[in-house]
mmCIF file of C-alpha atoms and ligand atoms in Angstrom:
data_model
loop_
_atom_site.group_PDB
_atom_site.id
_atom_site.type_symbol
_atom_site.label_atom_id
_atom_site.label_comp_id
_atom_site.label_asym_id
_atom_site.label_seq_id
_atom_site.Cartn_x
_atom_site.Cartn_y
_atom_site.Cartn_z
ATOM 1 C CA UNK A 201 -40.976 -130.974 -97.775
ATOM 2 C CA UNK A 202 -39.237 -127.960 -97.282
ATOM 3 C CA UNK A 203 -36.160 -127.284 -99.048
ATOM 4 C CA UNK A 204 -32.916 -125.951 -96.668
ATOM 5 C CA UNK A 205 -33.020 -122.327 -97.765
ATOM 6 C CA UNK A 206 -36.947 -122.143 -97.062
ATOM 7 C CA UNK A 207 -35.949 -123.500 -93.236
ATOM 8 C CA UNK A 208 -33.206 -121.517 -92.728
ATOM 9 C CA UNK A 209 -35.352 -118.573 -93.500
ATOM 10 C CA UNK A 210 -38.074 -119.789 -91.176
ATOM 11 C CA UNK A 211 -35.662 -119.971 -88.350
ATOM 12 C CA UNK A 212 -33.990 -116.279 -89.226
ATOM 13 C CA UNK A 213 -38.013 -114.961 -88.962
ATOM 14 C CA UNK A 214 -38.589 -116.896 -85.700
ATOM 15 C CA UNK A 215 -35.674 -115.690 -84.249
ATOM 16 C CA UNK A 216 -36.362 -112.252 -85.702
ATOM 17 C CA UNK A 217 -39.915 -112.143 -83.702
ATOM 18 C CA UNK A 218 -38.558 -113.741 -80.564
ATOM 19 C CA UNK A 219 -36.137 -110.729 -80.248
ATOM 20 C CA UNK A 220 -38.942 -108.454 -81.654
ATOM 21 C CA UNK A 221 -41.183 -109.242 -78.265
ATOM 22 C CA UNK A 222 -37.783 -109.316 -76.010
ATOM 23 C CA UNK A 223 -36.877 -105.753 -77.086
ATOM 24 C CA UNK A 224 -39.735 -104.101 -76.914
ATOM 25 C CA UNK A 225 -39.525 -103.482 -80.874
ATOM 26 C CA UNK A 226 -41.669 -102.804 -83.321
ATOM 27 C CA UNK A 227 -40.850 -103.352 -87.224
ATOM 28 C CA UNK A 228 -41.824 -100.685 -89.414
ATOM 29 C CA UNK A 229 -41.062 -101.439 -93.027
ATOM 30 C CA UNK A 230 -41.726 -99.052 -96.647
ATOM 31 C CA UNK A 231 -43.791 -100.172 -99.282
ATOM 32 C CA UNK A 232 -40.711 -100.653 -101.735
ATOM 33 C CA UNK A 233 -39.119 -103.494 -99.362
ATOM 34 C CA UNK A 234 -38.440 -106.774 -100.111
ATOM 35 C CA UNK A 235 -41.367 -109.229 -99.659
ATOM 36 C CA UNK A 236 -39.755 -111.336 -96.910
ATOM 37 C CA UNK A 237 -39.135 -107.824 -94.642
ATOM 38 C CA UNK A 238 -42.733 -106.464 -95.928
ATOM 39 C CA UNK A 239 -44.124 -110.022 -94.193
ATOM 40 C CA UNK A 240 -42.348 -109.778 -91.336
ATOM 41 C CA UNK A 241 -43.136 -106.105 -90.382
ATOM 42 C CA UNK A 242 -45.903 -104.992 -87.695
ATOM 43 C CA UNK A 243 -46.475 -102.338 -90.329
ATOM 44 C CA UNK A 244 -46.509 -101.646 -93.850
ATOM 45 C CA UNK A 245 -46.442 -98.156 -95.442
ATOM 46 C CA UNK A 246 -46.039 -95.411 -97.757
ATOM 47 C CA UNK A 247 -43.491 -92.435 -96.049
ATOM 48 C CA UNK A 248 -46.675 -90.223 -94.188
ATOM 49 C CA UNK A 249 -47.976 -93.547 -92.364
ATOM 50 C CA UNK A 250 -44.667 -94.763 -91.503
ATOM 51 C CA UNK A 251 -43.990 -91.354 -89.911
ATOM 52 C CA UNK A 252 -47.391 -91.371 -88.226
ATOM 53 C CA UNK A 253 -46.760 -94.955 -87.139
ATOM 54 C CA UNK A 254 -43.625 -94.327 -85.376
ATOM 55 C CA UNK A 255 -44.831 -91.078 -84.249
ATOM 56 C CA UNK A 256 -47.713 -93.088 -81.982
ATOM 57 C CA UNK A 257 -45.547 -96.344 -81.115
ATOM 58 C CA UNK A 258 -45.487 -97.461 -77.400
ATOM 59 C CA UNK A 259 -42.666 -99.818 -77.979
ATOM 60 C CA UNK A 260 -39.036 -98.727 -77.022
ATOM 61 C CA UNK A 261 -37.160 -99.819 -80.174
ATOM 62 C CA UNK A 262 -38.163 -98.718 -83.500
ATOM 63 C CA UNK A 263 -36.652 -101.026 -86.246
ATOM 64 C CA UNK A 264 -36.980 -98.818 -89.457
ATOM 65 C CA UNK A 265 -36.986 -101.179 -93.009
ATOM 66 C CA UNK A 266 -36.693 -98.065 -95.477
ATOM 67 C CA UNK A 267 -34.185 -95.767 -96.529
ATOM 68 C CA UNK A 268 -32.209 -93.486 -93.952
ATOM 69 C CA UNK A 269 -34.039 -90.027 -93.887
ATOM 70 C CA UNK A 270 -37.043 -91.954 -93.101
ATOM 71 C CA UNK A 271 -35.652 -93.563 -89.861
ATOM 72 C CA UNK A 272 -34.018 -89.957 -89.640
ATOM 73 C CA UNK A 273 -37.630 -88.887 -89.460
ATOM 74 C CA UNK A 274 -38.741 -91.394 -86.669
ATOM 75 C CA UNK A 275 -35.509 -90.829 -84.817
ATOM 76 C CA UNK A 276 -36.688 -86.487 -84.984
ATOM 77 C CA UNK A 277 -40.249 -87.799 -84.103
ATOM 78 C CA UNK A 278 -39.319 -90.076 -81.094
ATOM 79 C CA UNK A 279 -35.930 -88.534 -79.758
ATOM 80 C CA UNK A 280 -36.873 -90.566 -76.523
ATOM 81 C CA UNK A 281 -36.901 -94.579 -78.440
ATOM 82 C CA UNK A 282 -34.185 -96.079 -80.396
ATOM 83 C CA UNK A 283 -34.343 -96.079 -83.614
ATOM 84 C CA UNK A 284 -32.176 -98.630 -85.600
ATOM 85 C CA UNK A 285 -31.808 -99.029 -89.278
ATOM 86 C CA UNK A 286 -30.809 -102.420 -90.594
ATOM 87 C CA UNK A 287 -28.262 -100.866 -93.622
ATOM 88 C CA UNK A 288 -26.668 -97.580 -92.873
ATOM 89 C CA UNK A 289 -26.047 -97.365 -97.033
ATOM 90 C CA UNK A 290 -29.640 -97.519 -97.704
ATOM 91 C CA UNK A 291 -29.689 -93.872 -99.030
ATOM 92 C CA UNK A 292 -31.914 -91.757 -101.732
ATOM 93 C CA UNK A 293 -30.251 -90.691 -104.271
ATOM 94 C CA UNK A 294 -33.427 -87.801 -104.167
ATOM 95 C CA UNK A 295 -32.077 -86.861 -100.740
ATOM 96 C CA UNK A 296 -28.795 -86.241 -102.026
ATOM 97 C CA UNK A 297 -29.945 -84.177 -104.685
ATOM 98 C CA UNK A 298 -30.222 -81.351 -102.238
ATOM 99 C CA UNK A 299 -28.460 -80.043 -98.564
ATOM 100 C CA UNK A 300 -28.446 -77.691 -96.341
ATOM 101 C CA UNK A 301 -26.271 -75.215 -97.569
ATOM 102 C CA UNK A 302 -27.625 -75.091 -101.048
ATOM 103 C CA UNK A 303 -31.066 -74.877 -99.401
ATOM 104 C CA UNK A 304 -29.439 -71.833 -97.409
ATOM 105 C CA UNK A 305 -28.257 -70.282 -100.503
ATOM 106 C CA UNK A 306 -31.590 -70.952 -102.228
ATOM 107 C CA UNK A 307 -33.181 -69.132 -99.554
ATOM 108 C CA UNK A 308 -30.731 -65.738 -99.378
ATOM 109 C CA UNK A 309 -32.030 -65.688 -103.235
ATOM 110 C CA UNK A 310 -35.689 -65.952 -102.480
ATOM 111 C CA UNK A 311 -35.503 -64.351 -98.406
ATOM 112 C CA UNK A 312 -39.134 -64.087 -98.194
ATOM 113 C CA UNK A 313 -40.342 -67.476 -99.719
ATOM 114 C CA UNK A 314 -41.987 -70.363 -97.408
ATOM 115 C CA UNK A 315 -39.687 -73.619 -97.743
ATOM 116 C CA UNK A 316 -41.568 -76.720 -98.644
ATOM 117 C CA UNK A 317 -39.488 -79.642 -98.750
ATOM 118 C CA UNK A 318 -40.456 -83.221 -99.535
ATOM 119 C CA UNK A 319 -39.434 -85.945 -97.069
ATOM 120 C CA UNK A 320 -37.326 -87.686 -98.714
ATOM 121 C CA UNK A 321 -34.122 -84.797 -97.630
ATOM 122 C CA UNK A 322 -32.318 -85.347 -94.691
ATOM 123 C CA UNK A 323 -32.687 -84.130 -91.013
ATOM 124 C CA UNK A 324 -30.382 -80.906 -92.004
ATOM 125 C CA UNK A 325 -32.629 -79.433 -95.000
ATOM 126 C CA UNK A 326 -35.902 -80.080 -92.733
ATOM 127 C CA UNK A 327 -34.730 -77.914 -90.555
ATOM 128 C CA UNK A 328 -33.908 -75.062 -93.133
ATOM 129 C CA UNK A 329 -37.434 -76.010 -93.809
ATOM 130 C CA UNK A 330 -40.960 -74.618 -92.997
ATOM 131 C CA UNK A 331 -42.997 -77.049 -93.764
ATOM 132 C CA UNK A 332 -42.278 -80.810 -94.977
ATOM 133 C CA UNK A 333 -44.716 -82.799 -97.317
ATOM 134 C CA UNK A 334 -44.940 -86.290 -98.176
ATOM 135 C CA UNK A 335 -46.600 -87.153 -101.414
ATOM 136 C CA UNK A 336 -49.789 -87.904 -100.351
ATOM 137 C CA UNK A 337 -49.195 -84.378 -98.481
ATOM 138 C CA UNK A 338 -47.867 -82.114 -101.169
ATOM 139 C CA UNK A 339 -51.239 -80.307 -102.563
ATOM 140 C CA UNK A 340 -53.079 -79.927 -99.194
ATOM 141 C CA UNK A 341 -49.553 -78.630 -97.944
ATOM 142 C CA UNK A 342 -49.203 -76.080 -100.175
ATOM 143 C CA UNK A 343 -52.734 -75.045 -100.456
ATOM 144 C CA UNK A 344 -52.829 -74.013 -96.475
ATOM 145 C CA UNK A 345 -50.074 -71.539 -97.553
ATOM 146 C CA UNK A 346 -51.664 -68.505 -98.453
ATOM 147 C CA UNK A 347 -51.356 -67.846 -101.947
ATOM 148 C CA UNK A 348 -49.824 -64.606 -102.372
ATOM 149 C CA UNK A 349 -46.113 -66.197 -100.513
ATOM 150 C CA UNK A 350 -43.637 -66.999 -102.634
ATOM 151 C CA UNK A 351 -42.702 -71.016 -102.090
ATOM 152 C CA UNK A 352 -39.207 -72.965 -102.446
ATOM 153 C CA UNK A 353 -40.306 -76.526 -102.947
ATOM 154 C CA UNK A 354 -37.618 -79.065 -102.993
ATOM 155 C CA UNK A 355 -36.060 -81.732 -104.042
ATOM 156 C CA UNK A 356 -38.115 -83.240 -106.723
ATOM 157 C CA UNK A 357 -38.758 -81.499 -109.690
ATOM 158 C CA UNK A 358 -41.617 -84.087 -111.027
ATOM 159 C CA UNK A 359 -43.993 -83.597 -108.029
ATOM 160 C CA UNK A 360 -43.276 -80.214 -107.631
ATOM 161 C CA UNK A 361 -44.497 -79.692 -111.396
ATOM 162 C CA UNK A 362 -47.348 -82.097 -110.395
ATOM 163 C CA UNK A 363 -48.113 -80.094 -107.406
ATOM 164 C CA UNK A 364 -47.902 -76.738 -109.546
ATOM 165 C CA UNK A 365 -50.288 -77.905 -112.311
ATOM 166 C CA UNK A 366 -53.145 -79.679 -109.176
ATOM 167 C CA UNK A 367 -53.080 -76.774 -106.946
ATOM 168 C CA UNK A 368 -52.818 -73.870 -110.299
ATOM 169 C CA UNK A 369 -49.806 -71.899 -108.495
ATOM 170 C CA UNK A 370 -45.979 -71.077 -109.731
ATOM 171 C CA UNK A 371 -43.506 -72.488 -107.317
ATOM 172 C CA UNK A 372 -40.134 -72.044 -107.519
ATOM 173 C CA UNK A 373 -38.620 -75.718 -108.262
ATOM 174 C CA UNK A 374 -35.400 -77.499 -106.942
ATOM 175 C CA UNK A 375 -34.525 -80.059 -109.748
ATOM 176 C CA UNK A 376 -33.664 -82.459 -108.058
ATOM 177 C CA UNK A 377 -35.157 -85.760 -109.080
ATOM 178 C CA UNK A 378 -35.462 -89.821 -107.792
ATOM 179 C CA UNK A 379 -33.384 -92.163 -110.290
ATOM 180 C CA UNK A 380 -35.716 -94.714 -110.194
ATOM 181 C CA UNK A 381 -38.712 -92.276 -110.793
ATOM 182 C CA UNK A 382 -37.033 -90.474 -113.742
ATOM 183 C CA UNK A 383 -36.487 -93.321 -115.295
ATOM 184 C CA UNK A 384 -39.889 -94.696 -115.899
ATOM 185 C CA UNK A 385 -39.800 -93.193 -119.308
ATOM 186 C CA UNK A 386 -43.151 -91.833 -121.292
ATOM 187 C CA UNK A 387 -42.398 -94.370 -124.102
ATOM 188 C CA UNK A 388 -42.463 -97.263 -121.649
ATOM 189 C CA UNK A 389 -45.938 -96.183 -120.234
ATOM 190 C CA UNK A 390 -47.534 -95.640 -123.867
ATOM 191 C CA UNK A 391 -46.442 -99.366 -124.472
ATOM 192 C CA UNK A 392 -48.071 -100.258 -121.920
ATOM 193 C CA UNK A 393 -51.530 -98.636 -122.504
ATOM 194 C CA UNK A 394 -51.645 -99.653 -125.741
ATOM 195 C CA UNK A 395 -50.591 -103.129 -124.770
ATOM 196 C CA UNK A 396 -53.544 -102.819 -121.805
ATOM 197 C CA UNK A 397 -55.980 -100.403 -123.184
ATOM 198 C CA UNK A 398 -58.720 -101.554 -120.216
ATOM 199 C CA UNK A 399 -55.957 -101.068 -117.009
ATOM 200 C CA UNK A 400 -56.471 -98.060 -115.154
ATOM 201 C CA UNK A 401 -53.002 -95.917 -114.785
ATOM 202 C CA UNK A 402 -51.401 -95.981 -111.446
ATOM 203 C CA UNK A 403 -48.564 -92.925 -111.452
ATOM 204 C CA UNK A 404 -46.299 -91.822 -108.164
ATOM 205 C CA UNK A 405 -45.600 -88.054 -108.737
ATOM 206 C CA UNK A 406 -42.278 -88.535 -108.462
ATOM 207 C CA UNK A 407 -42.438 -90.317 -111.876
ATOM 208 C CA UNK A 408 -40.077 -88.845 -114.972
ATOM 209 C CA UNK A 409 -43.504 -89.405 -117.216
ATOM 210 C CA UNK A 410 -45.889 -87.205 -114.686
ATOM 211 C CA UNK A 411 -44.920 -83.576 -116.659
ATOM 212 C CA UNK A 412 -45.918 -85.752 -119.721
ATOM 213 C CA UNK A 413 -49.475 -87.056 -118.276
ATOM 214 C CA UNK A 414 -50.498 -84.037 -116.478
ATOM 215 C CA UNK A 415 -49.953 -82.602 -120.227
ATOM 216 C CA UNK A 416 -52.625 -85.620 -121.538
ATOM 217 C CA UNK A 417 -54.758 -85.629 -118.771
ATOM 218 C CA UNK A 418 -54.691 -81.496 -119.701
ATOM 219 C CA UNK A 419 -55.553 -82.583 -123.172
ATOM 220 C CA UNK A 420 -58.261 -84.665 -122.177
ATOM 221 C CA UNK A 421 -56.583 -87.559 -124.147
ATOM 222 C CA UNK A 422 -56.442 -90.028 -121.558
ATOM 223 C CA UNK A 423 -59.866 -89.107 -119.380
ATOM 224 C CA UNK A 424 -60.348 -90.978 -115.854
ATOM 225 C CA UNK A 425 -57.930 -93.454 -116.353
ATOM 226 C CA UNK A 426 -54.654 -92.069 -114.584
ATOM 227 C CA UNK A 427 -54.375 -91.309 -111.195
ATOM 228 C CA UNK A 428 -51.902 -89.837 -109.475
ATOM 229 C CA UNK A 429 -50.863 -91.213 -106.005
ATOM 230 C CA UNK A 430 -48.648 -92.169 -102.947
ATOM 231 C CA UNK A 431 -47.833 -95.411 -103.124
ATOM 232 C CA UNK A 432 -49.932 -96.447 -100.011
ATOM 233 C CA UNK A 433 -53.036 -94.122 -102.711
ATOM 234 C CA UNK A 434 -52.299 -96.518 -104.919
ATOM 235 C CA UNK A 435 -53.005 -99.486 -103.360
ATOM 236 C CA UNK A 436 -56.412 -97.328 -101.718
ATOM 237 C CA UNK A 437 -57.380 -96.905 -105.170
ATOM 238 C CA UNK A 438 -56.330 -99.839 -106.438
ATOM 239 C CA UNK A 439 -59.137 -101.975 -103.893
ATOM 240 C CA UNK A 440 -61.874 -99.099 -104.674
ATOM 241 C CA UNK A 441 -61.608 -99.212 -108.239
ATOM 242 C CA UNK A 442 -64.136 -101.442 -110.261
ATOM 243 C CA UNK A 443 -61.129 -101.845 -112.505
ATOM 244 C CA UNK A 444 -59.498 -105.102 -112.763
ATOM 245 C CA UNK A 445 -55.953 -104.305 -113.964
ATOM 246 C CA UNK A 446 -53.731 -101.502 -113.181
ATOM 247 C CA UNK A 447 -50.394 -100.571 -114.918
ATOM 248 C CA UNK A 448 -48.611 -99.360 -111.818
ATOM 249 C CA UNK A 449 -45.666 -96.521 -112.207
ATOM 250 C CA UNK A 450 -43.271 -96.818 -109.673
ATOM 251 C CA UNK A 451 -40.873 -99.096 -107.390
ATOM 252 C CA UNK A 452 -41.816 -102.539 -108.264
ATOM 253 C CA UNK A 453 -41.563 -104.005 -104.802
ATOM 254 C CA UNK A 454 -45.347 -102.337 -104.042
ATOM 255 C CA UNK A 455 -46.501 -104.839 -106.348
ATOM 256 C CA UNK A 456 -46.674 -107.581 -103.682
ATOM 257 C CA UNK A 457 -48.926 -105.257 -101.539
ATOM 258 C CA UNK A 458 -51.263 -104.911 -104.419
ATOM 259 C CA UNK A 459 -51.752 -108.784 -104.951
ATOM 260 C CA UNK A 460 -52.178 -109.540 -101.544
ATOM 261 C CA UNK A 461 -54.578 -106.686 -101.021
ATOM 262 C CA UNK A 462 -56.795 -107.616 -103.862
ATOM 263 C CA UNK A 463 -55.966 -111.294 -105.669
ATOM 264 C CA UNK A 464 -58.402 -111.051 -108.144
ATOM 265 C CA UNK A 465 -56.839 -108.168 -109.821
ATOM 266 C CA UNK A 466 -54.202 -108.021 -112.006
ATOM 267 C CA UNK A 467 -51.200 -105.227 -111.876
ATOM 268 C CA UNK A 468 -48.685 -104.887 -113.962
ATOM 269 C CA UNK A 469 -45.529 -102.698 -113.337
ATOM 270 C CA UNK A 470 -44.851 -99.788 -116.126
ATOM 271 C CA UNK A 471 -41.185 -100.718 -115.591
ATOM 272 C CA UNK A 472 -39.755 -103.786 -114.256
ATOM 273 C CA UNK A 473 -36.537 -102.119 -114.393
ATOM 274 C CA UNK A 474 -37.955 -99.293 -111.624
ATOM 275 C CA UNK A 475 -35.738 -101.486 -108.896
ATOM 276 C CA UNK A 476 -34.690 -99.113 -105.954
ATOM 277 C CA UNK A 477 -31.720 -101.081 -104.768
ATOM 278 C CA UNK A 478 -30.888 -98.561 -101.811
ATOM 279 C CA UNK A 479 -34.499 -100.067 -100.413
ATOM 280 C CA UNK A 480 -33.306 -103.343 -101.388
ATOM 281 C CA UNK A 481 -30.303 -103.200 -99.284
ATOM 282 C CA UNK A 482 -32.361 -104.490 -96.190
ATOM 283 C CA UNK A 483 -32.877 -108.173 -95.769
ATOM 284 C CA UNK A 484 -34.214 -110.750 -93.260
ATOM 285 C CA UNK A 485 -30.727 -111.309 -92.056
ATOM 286 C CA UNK A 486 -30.224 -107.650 -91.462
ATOM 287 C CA UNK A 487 -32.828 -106.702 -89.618
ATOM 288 C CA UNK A 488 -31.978 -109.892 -87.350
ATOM 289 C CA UNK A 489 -28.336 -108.597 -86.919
ATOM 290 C CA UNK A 490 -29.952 -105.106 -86.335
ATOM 291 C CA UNK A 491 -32.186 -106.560 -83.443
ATOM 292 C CA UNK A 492 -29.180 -109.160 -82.042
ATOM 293 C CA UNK A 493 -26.658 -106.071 -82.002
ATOM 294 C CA UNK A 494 -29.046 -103.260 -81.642
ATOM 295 C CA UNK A 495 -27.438 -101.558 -84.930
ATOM 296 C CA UNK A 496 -27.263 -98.950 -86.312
ATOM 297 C CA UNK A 497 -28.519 -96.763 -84.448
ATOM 298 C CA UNK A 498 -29.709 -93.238 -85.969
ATOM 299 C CA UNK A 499 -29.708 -90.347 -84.257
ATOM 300 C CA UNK A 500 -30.046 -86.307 -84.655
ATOM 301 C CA UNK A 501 -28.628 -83.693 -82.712
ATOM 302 C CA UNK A 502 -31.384 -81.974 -80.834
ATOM 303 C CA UNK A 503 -30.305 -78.636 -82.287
ATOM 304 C CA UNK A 504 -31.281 -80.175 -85.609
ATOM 305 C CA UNK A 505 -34.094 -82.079 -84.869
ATOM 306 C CA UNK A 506 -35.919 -79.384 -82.961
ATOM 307 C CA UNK A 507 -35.910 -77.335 -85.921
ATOM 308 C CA UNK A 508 -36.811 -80.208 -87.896
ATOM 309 C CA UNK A 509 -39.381 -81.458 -86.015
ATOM 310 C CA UNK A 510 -41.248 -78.226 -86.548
ATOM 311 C CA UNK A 511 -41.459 -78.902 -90.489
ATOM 312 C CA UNK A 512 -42.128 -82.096 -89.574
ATOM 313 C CA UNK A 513 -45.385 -81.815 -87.275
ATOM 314 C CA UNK A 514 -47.037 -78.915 -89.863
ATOM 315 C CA UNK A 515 -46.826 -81.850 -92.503
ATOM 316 C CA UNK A 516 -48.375 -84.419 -90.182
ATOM 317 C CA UNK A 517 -51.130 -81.847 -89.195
ATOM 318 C CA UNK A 518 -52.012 -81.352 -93.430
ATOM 319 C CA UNK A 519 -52.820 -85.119 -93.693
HETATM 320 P P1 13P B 172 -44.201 -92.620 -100.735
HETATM 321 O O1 13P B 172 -44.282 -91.554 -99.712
HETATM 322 O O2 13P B 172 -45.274 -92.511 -101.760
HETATM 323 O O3 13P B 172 -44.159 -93.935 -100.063
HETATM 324 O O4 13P B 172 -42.847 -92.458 -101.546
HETATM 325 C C1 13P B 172 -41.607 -92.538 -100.917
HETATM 326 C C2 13P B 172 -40.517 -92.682 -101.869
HETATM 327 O O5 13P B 172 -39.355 -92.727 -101.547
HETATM 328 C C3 13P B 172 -40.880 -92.755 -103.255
HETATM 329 O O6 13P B 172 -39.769 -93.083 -103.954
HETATM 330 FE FE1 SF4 B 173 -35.188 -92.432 -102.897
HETATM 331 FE FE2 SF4 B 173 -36.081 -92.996 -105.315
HETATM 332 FE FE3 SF4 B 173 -35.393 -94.973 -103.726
HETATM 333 FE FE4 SF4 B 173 -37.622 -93.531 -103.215
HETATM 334 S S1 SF4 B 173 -37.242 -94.867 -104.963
HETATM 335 S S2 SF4 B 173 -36.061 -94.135 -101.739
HETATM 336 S S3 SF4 B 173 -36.970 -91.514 -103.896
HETATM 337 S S4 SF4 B 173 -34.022 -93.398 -104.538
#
């Protein structure tokens, strides 16, 4: 029988699609979210599909479970749909790390560099920005830039030294880094192999440990058993692999995409503390308020997004 918090959960989801098909809404949700908004979400992703996702929706409402410069991004994508973020404090602490007039002063220093900036910065660094990049985006990104331009790549200082060593070129790093990331320490991961010598290595690039790896892999020491990855790579990899565990480095809350996706294989997180609680900040009954009350609404000035959306479509064209 169920219990009284499993029906009054049931009824917040049933209302939550009823409004869903009334609005004209779709529900895009990240990766890192809680399983009960990952479930109820048309779509599941890593921060490139989301953006593609919302970039080809039909529907007129866009109800974006992930941090704010990701519905930022759909909002700059779609300037014609409304997009609505259940939590207006679900921020990124990498975001922060950076704006737009330290990316302006960055630039006087460096006037003829190409600006690469990761996604997660907000609608007023992309469009200081030439190009954006997601991470399953980064290396192709910079690789179409031709090689003899200097390059500003921001915020995060871990993928930008992952994208340095992968495509062999000196960038000039922001360091700027993801709290979560960083703190997936090295020592953590070694317990881990040593504790699961047969799991293959899952690591976001955005990791604290990646400098550390890339310095392994480098060595040789650890041959074919890390990969580096988005998170929505990860789970790619993770059904492709003849492997049957993976120690996975990053957010935890991918984890439930991994066992649904493939059951018979066992993942373990490299750091159950690696909790991002500005994704955690959306819940069932959020995203119901957000549909009842059509809040909050997130929107760009068009001076800004234009600019923006430039940055924007060069990364979506480097998939
Ligand atoms: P992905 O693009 O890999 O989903 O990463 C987004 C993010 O915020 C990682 O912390
Ligand atoms: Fe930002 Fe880090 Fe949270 Fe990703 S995990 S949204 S980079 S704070």
């Amino acid at each position: 029988m169920a219990t009284v918090a499993q029906y009054v959960q049931t009824e917040v989801e049933e209302k939550i699609l009823r409004l869903k098909r009334e609005k004209n809404a779709v529900i895009l949700a990240h990766n890192y979210q809680v399983t009960e908004v990952q479930e109820i979400a048309d779509y599941v992703g890593d921060s490139l599909g989301l953006s593609q996702e919302a970039a080809r929706t039909t529907r007129e409402r866009i109800v974006f479970c992930g941090v704010h410069f990701m519905a930022e991004t759909a909002s700059i994508l779609c300037p014609d749909k409304k997009v609505l973020i259940p939590d207006l404090e679900a921020g990124c602490s990498l975001a922060a790390s950076v704006n737009a007039d330290q990316l302006r002063a960055w630039k006087a220093k460096h006037p003829d560099a190409v600006v690469v900036s990761y996604v997660n910065t907000s609608a007023e660094v992309k469009a200081e920005s030439d190009y954006c990049c997601t991470s399953s985006n980064a290396v192709n990104v910079v690789n179409a830039i031709p090689r003899d331009r200097e390059i500003l790549f921001l915020p995060d200082m871990y993928l930008g030294a992952y994208v340095q060593e992968v495509t062999r070129r000196k960038l000039h790093l922001w360091l700027g880094e993801c709290h979560v990331h960083a703190g997936i320490r090295p020592d953590q991961i070694n317990a881990m192999r040593k504790a699961r010598p047969e799991a293959e290595m899952l690591v976001h690039p955005e990791c604290g440990c990646t400098t550390s790896f890339l310095y392994y892999q480098a060595a040789c020491e650890i041959p074919g058993k890390t990969h580096f990855c988005s998170t929505e790579g990860m789970i790619h990899h993770a059904l492709q692999s003849p492997a049957r565990e993976f120690i996975v480095a990053t957010e935890t809350g991918i984890l439930h995409r991994m066992k649904k996706a493939a059951p018979e294989k066992q993942f373990y997180p490299a750091s159950k503390d690696a909790v991002c609680l500005y994704m955690k900040k959306i819940t069932l009954e959020k995203v119901l308020r957000s549909l009842e009350e059509d809040v909050f609404e997130v929107n760009v000035p068009e001076e800004t997004a234009g600019k923006a959306r430039l940055a924007i479509e060069r990364m979506l064209q480097l998939v």
